[in-house]
XYZ file of C-alpha atoms in Angstrom:
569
model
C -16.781 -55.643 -37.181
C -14.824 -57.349 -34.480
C -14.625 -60.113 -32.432
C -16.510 -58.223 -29.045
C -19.161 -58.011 -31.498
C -20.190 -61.464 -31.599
C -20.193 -63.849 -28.471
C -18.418 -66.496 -27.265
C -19.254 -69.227 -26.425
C -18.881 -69.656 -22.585
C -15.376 -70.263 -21.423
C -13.870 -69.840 -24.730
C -10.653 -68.293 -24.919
C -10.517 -65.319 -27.792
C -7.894 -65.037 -30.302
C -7.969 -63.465 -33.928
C -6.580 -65.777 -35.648
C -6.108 -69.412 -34.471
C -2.963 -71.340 -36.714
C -3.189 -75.353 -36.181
C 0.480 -76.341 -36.944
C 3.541 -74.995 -35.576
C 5.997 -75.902 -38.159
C 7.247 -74.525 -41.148
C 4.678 -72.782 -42.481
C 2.856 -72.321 -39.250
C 5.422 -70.514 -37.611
C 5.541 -68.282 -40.778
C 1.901 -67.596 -40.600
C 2.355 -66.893 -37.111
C 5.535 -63.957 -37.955
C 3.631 -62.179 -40.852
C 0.135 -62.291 -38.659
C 2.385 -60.256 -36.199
C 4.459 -58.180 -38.377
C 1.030 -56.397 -39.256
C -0.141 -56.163 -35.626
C -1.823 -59.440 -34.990
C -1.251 -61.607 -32.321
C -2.483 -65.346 -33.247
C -2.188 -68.402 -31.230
C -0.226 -71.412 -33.107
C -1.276 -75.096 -31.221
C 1.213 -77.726 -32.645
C 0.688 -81.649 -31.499
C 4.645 -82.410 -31.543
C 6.670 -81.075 -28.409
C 8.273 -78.052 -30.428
C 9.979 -77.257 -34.147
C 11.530 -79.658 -36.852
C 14.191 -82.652 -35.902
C 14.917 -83.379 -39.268
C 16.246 -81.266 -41.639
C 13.707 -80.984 -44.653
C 12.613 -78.144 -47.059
C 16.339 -77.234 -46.863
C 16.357 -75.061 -50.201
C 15.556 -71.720 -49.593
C 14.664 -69.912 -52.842
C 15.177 -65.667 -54.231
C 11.613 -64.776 -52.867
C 11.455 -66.487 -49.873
C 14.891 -64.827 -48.560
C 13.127 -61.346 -49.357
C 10.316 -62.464 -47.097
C 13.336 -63.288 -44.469
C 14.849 -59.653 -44.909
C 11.759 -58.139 -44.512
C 10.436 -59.744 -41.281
C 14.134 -58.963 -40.284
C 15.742 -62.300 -39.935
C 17.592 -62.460 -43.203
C 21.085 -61.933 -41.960
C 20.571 -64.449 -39.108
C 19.222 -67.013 -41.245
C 22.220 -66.692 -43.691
C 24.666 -67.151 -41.046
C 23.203 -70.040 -39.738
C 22.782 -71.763 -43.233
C 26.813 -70.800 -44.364
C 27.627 -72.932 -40.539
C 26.262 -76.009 -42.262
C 26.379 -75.644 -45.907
C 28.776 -73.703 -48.661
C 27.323 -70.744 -50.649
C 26.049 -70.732 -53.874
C 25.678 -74.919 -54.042
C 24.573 -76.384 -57.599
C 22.237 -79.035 -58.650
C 23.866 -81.845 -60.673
C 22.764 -85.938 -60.932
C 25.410 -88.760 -60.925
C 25.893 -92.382 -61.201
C 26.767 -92.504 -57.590
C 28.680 -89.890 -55.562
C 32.212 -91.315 -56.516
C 31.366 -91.832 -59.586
C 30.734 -90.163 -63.147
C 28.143 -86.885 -63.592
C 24.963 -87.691 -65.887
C 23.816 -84.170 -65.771
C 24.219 -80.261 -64.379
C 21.257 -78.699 -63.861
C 22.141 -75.637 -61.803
C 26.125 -75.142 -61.682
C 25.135 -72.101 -58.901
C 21.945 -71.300 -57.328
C 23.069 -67.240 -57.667
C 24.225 -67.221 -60.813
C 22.779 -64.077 -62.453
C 20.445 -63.090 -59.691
C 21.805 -60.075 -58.630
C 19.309 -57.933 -61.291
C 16.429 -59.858 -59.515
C 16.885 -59.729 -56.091
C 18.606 -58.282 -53.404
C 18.426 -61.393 -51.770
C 20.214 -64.954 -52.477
C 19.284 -68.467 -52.268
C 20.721 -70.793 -49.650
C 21.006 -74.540 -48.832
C 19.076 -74.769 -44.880
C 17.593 -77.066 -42.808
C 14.230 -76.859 -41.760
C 15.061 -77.394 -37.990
C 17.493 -74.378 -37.943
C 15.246 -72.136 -39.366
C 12.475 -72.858 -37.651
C 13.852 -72.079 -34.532
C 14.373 -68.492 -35.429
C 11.036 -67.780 -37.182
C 9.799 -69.129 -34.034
C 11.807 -66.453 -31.766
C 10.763 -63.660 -34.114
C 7.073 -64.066 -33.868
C 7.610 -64.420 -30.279
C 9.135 -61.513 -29.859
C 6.408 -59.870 -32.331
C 3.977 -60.685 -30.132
C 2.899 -64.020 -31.331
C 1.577 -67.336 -28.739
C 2.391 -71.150 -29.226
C 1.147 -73.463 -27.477
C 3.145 -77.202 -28.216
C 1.675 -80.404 -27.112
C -1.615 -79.286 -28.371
C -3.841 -80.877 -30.802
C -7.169 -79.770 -32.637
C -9.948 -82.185 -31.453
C -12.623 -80.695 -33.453
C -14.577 -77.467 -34.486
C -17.322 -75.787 -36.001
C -17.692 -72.193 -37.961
C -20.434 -69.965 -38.514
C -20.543 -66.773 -40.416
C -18.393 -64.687 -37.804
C -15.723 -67.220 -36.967
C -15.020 -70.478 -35.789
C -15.447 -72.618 -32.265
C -12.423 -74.772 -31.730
C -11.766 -77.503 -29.071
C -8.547 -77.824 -28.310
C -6.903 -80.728 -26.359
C -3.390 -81.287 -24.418
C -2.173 -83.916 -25.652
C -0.083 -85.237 -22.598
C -3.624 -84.453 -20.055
C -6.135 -84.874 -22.519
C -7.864 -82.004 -20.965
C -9.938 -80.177 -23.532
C -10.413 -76.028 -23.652
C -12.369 -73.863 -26.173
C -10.905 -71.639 -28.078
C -12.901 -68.817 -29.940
C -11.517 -67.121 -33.301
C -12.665 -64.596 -36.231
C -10.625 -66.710 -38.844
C -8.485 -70.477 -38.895
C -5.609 -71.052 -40.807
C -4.840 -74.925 -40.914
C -1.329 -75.188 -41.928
C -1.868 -79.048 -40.475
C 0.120 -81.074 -43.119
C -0.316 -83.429 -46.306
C -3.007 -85.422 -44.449
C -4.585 -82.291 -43.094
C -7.508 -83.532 -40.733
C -9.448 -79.717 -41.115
C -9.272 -79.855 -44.916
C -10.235 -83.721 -44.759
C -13.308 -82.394 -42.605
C -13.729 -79.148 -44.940
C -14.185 -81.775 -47.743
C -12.113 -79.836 -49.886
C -10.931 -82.589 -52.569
C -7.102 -82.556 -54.253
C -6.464 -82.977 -57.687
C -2.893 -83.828 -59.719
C -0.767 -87.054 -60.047
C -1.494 -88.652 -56.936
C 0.816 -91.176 -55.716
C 4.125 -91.657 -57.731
C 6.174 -93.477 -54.902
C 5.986 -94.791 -51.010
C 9.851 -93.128 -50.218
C 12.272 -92.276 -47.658
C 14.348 -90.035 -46.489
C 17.369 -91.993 -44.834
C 19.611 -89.763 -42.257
C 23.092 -90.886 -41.666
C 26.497 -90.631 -40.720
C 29.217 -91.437 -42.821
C 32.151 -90.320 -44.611
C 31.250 -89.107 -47.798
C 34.325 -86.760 -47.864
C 36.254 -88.721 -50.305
C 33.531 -89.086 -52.676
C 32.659 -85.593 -52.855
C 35.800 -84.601 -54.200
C 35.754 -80.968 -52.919
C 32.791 -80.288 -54.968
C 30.436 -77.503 -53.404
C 27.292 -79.055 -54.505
C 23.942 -78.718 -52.669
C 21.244 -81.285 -54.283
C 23.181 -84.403 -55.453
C 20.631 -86.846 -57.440
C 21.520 -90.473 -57.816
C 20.500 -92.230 -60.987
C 21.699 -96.135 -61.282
C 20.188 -99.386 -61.718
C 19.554 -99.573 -57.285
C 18.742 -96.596 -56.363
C 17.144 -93.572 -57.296
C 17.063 -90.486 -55.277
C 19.102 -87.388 -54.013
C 21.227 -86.448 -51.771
C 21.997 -83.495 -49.135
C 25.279 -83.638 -47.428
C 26.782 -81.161 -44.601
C 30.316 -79.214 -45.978
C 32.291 -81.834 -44.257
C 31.009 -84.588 -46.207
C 30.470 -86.678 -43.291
C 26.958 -86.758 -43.223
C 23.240 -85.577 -44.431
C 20.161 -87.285 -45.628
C 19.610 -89.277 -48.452
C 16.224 -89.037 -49.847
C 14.925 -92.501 -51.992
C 12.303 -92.940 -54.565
C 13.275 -95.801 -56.168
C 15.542 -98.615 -54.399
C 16.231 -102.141 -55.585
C 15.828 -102.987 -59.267
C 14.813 -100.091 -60.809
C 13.291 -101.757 -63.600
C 10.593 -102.827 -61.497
C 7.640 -101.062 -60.529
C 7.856 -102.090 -56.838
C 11.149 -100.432 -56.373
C 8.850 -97.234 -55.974
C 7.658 -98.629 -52.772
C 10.597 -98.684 -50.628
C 8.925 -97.620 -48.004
C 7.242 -100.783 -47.189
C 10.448 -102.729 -46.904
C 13.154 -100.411 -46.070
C 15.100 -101.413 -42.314
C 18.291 -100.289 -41.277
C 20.155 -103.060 -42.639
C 18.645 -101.746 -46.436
C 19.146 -98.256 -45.561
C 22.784 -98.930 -45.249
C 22.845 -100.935 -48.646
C 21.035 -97.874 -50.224
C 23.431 -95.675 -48.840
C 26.451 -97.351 -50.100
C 24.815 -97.794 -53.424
C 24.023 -94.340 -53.867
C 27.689 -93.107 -52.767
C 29.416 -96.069 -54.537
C 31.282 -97.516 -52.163
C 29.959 -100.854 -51.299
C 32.284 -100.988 -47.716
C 31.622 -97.785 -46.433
C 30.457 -97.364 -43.199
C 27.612 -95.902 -42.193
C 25.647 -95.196 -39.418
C 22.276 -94.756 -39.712
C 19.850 -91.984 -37.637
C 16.618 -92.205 -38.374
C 14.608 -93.561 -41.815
C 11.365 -91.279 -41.962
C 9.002 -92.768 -44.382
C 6.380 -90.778 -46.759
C 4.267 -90.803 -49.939
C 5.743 -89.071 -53.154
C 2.935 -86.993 -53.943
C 1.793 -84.102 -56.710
C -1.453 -82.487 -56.006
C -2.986 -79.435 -55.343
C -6.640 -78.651 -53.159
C -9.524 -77.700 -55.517
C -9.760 -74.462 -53.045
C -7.695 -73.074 -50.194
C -10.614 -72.015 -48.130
C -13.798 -72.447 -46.965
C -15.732 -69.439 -45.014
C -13.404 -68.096 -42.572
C -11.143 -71.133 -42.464
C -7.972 -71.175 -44.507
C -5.517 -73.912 -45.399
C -2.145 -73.468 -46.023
C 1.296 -75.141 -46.934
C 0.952 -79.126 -47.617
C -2.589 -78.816 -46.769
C -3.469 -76.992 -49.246
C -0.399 -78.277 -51.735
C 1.581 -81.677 -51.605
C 4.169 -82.250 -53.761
C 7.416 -84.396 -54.414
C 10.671 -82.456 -53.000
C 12.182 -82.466 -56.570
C 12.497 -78.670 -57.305
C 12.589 -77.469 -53.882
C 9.272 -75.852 -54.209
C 7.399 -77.159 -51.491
C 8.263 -75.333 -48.469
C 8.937 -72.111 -50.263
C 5.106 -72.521 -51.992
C 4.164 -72.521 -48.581
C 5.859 -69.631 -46.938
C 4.463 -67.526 -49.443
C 0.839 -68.778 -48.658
C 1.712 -67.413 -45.518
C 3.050 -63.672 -46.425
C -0.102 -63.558 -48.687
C -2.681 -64.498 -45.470
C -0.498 -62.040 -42.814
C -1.631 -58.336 -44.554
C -5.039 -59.511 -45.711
C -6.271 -61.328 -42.401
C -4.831 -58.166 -40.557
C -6.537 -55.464 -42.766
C -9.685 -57.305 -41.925
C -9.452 -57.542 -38.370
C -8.624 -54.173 -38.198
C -12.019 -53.340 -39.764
C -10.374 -51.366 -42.612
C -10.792 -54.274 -45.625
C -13.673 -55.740 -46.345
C -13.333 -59.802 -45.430
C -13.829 -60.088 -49.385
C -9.864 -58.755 -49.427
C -9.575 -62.691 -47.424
C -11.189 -64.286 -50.211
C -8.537 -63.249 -52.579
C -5.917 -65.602 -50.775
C -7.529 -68.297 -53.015
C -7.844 -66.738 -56.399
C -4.327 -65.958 -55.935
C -2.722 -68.680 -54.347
C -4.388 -71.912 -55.725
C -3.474 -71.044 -59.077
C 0.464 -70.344 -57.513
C 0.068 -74.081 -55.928
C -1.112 -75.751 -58.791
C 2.098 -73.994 -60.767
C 3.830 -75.462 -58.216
C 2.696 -78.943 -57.905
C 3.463 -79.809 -61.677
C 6.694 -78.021 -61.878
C 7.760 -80.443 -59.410
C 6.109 -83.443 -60.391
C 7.823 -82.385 -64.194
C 11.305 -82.494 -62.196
C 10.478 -85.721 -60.784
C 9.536 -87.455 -63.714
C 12.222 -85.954 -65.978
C 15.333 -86.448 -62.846
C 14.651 -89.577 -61.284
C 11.377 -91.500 -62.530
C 11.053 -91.411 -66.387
C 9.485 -94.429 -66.384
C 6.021 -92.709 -65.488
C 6.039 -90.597 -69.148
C 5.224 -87.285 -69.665
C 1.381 -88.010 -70.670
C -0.697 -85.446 -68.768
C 2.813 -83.353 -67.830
C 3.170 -80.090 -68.109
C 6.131 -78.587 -69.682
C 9.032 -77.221 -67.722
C 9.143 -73.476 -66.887
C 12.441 -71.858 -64.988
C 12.699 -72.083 -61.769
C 12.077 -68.354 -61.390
C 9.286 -67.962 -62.422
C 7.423 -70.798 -60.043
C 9.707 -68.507 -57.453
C 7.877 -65.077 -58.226
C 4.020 -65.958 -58.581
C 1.697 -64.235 -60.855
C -1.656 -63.122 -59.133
C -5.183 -62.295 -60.698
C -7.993 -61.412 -57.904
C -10.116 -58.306 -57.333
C -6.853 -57.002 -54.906
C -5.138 -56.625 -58.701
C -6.530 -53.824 -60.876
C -5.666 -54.181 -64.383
C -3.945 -51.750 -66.525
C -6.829 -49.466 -68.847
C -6.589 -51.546 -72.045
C -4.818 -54.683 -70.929
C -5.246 -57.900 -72.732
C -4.796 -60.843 -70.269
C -2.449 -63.331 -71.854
C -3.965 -66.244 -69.651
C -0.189 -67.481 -68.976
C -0.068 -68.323 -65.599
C 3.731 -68.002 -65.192
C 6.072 -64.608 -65.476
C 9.781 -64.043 -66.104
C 10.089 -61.478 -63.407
C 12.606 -59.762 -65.361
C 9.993 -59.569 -68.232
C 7.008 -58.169 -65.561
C 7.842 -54.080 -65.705
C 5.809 -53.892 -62.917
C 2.068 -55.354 -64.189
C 0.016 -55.701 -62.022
C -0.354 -58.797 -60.069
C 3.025 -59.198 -60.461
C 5.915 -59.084 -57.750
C 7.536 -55.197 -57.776
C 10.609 -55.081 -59.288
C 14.106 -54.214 -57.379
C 15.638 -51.742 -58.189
C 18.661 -50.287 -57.003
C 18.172 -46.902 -54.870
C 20.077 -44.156 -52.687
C 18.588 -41.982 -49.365
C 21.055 -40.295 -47.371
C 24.050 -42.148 -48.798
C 22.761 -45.472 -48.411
C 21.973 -47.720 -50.780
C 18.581 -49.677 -50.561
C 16.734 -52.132 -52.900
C 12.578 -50.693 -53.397
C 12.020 -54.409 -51.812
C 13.209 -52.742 -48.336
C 9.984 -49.952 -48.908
C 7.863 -52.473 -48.710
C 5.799 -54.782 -46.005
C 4.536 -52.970 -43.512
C 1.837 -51.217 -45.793
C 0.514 -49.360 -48.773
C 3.460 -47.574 -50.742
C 3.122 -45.547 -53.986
C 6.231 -44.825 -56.259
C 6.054 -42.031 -58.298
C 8.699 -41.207 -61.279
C 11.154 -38.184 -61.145
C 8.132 -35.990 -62.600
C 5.510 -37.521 -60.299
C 5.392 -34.854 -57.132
C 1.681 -34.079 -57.333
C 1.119 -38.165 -56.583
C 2.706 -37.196 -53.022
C -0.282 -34.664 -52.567
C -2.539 -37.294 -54.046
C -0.944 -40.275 -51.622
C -1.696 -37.694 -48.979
C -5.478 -36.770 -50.025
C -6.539 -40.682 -50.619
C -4.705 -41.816 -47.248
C -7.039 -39.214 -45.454
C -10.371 -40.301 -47.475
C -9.759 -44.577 -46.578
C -8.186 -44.260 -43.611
C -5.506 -46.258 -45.193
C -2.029 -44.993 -44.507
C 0.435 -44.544 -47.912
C 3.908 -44.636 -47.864
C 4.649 -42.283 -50.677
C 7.915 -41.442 -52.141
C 9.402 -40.160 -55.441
C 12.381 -41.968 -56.702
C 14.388 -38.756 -58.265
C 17.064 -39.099 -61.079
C 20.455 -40.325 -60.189
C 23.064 -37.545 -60.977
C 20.956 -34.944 -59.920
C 22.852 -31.926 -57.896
C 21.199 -31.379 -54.123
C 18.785 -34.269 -55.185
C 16.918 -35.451 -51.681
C 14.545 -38.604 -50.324
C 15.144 -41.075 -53.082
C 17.912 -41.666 -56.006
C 17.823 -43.947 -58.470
C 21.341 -45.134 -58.711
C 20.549 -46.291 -62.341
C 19.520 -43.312 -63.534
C 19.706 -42.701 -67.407
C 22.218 -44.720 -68.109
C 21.086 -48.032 -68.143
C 17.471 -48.815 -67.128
C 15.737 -46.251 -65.130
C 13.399 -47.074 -62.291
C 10.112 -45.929 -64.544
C 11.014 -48.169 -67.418
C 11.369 -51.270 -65.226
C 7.950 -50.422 -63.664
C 6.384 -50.029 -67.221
C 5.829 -46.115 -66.255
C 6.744 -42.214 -67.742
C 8.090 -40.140 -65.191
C 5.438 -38.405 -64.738
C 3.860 -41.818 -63.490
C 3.288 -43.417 -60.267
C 2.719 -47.188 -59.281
C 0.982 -48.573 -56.081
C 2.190 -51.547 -54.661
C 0.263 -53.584 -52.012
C 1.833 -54.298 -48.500
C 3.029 -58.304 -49.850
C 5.389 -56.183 -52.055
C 2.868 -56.825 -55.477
C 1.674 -54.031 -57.900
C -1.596 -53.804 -57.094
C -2.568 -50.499 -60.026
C -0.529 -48.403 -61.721
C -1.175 -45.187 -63.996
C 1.713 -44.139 -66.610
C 1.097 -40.433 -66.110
C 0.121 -38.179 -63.836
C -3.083 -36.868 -64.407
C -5.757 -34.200 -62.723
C -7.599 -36.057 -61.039
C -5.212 -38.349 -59.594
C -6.419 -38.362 -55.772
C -9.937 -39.892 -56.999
C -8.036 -43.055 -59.059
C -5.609 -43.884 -56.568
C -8.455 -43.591 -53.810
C -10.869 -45.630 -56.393
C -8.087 -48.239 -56.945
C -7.020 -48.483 -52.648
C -11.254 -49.002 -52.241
C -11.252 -51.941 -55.142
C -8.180 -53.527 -53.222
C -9.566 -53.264 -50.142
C -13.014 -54.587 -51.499
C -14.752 -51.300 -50.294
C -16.101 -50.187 -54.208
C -19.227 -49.884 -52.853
C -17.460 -46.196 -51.042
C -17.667 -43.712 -53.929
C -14.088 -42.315 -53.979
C -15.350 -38.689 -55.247
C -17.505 -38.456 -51.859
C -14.787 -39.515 -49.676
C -12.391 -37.076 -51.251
C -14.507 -34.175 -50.644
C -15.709 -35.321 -46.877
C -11.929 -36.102 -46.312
């Protein structure tokens, strides 16, 4: 079914997909929509991207979502021209003064067996500029000075009136599916009356940009998230490689000891701004010149459901949380990724819209993980005063990073026993289902590639050294959905004229079979997000009719007998 199918109302302008918000997570909506061939329209109130630099840790998965919407290398560049590689995490006393605790010595420490990728220290308003000329160039629309004024949905889509913001003059705008990606206050979900649940309010902060040098204090240390714990401030700071500026973001100012030091935000002017600066730095003469104080609500919760119908909400709509763990902007840039290849295979009538509904089994459980992670790091780094009643205990940061998915787009493995943890060491995963596909190391035609780079622009099966016939079988269930397969078999390293694929680990160490939990004879199929979707640890006769069986249940098409579809095919 598509959008000629069903009516418009009269002078409505028709899009796909309309995304309300063109920050952040907007824009990112925006790139994935059109890295599978749809072209949405973004309306964002402000007069373009970011002016402040927030969300400025960029974590292991989010960089492979970079690399594959091919921006990775520019984004690294443009991070390095600001900030040092491979930053750590540590809280002091003040800047000059003595360390209470190392967290994270280097982001990349150890990564390399994870990722190809590596996690960087950005600011939102440099990155948003590129993600904004990719989409563009990908076919994507923005429209700035735009707000939503209202709308309505019915069972095919959803009326929205649109409204310049400088004129006031109001358009319509017609669209198959909304994705709100409108912000912590989010009007749509506010109207949606979708409720959030957590901690609520912990603190009325600020984030306090300046200009001063810090150069001195810093000591030469490469250090990316600096948190501040004394008895007048509470907080962390960001500062540029020079040292001579950055933002300084407050949760507690004052005395401490009291609970209205959480609400800084009511009081704070430039002339306290300055005092917090200097108290958090340690020198009490330093001079500094303030930029801009933005003030905001430290907040942990997570919406009871990320959509209603054919409306979507994504980013701090749909999750709000404190920036302690950096997991706030990342949480929401994979909400996007997961809502770019399920939207499209919908509107291109090949995925049954219940392939949308999986965005919330799969990603509400992700934001949730997310909210208390942070809201543990907050408590635990800067506000211990709250206790840990009703806190959940700490997992790594890795494994909030690499999500763990149950929906209907995730078959199970014959026998599995479902643990119920909603976390995964992604070194642990071997490739389960649900769970993000493991890199490994590979050669074709003398160049070496990660499996990561196979993936994200559609179905791809993997079969072991011994797995040939799954080419054939890739081949047959491609024909029978209409679904196109990337199909490859990742041959043994070592091997004389070997061709296609190599794994460079080979025997030696772990082979690519093991670390996707299969024999060699196996084969593994891994959704276009870059997720195992089904697996089968041998090859077996009638292996055309399971992999087409298991591409229907992902697409939500079971009710197409895979046998029958074989044999018309």
């Amino acid at each position: 079914m598509t959008l000629a199918d069903h009516p418009s109302p009269t002078n409505a302008i028709d899009v796909p997909v309309l995304v309300i918000g063109g920050s952040l997570v907007g824009l990112a909506t925006a790139l994935f929509l059109a890295s599978h061939g749809v072209k949405s329209l973004s309306i964002e109130k402000h007069r373009g991207t970011a002016i402040h630099p927030r969300a400025g840790y960029f974590q292991l998965r989010t960089m492979e979502l970079m690399r594959e919407a091919g921006i990775e290398q520019q984004v690294r560049a443009a991070a390095l021209a600001l900030y040092d590689a491979d930053g750590g995490l540590n809280n002091v006393e003040t800047l000059a003064g003595r360390e209470i605790a190392n967290y994270i010595p280097n982001i990349n420490h150890g990564v390399q067996d994870v990722s190809p990728a590596r996690r960087l220290f950005m600011p939102q308003q440099v990155l948003e500029p590129i993600q904004l000329k990719r989409a563009r160039e990908l076919g994507a629309r923005f429209e700035y000075s735009t707000e939503l004024a209202r709308f309505e949905q019915d069972a095919s889509g959803v009326t929205a009136t649109v409204r310049d913001v400088d004129s006031g003059a109001e358009r319509l705008i017609r669209a198959q599916y909304m994705v709100a990606c409108d912000g912590n206050r989010s009007p749509v979900r506010e109207k949606l009356g979708i409720a959030m649940k957590g901690h609520g309010v912990m603190s009325r902060s600020v984030t306090i940009y300046f200009q001063a040098d810090c150069s001195k204090a810093l000591r030469g240390r490469n250090l990316g998230v600096i948190y501040v714990t004394n008895d007048k401030v509470r907080g962390f700071f960001r500062l540029e490689k020079t040292g001579l500026g950055g933002f300084l973001v407050v949760f507690l100012a004052g005395d401490c000891s009291k609970p209205e030091s959480r609400w800084v935000a009511d009081t704070c002017d430039e002339a306290m701004a300055i005092q917090i600066v200097r108290d958090a730095v340690g020198d009490p003469k330093l001079q500094v010149e303030i930029k801009d104080v933005d003030k905001w609500r430290a907040v942990a919760e997570a919406a009871e459901t990320f959509q209603r119908g054919r409306i979507l909400i994504a980013g701090d709509a749909a999750h709000t949380m404190p920036p302690t763990g950096g997991f706030g902007g990342n949480t929401g840039l994979h909400d996007a990724h997961n809502i770019g290849w399920k939207l499209a295979l919908v509107l291109q009538g090949r995925a049954s819209p219940a392939l949308v509904d999986t965005y919330n089994a799969e990603r509400q459980p992700a934001g949730a993980l997310a909210i208390e992670q942070a809201y543990n790091r907050y408590v635990l780094r800067s506000d211990p005063e709250l206790g840990s009643e009703g806190m959940h205990a700490a997992v790594p940061d890795m494994h909030v990073e690499f999500n763990r998915y149950r929906s209907s787009a995730v078959i199970a493995d014959a026998g599995f026993v479902d643990d119920g943890v909603v976390d995964i060491d992604p070194r642990q995963s071997k490739g389960l289902p649900g769970t993000r596909a493991p890199h490994i190391e590979l050669s074709r035609h003398g160049h070496t590639l990660s499996t990561l780079d196979l993936f994200g622009r559609g179905f791809v099966l993997l079969a072991g050294p011994d797995g040939a016939a799954w080419l054939d079988a890739a081949q047959r269930a491609s024909g029978a959905t209409g679904i196109g397969i990337h199909a490859y078999r990742v041959e043994r390293g070592g091997i004389v004229g070997a061709q296609g694929l190599i794994d460079l680990h080979g025997d030696f160490s772990t082979p690519f079979w093991t670390a996707y939990g299969l024999q060699p004879s196996g084969a593994t199929l891994v959704r276009p997000d870059g997720y195992v979707a089904w697996r089968q640890e041998f090859h077996s006769a009638d292996a055309a009719e399971r992999l087409t069986a298991a591409l229907l249940k992902v697409l939500g098409r079971e009710e197409q007998p895979a046998g029958a579809l074989l044999k018309a095919a």
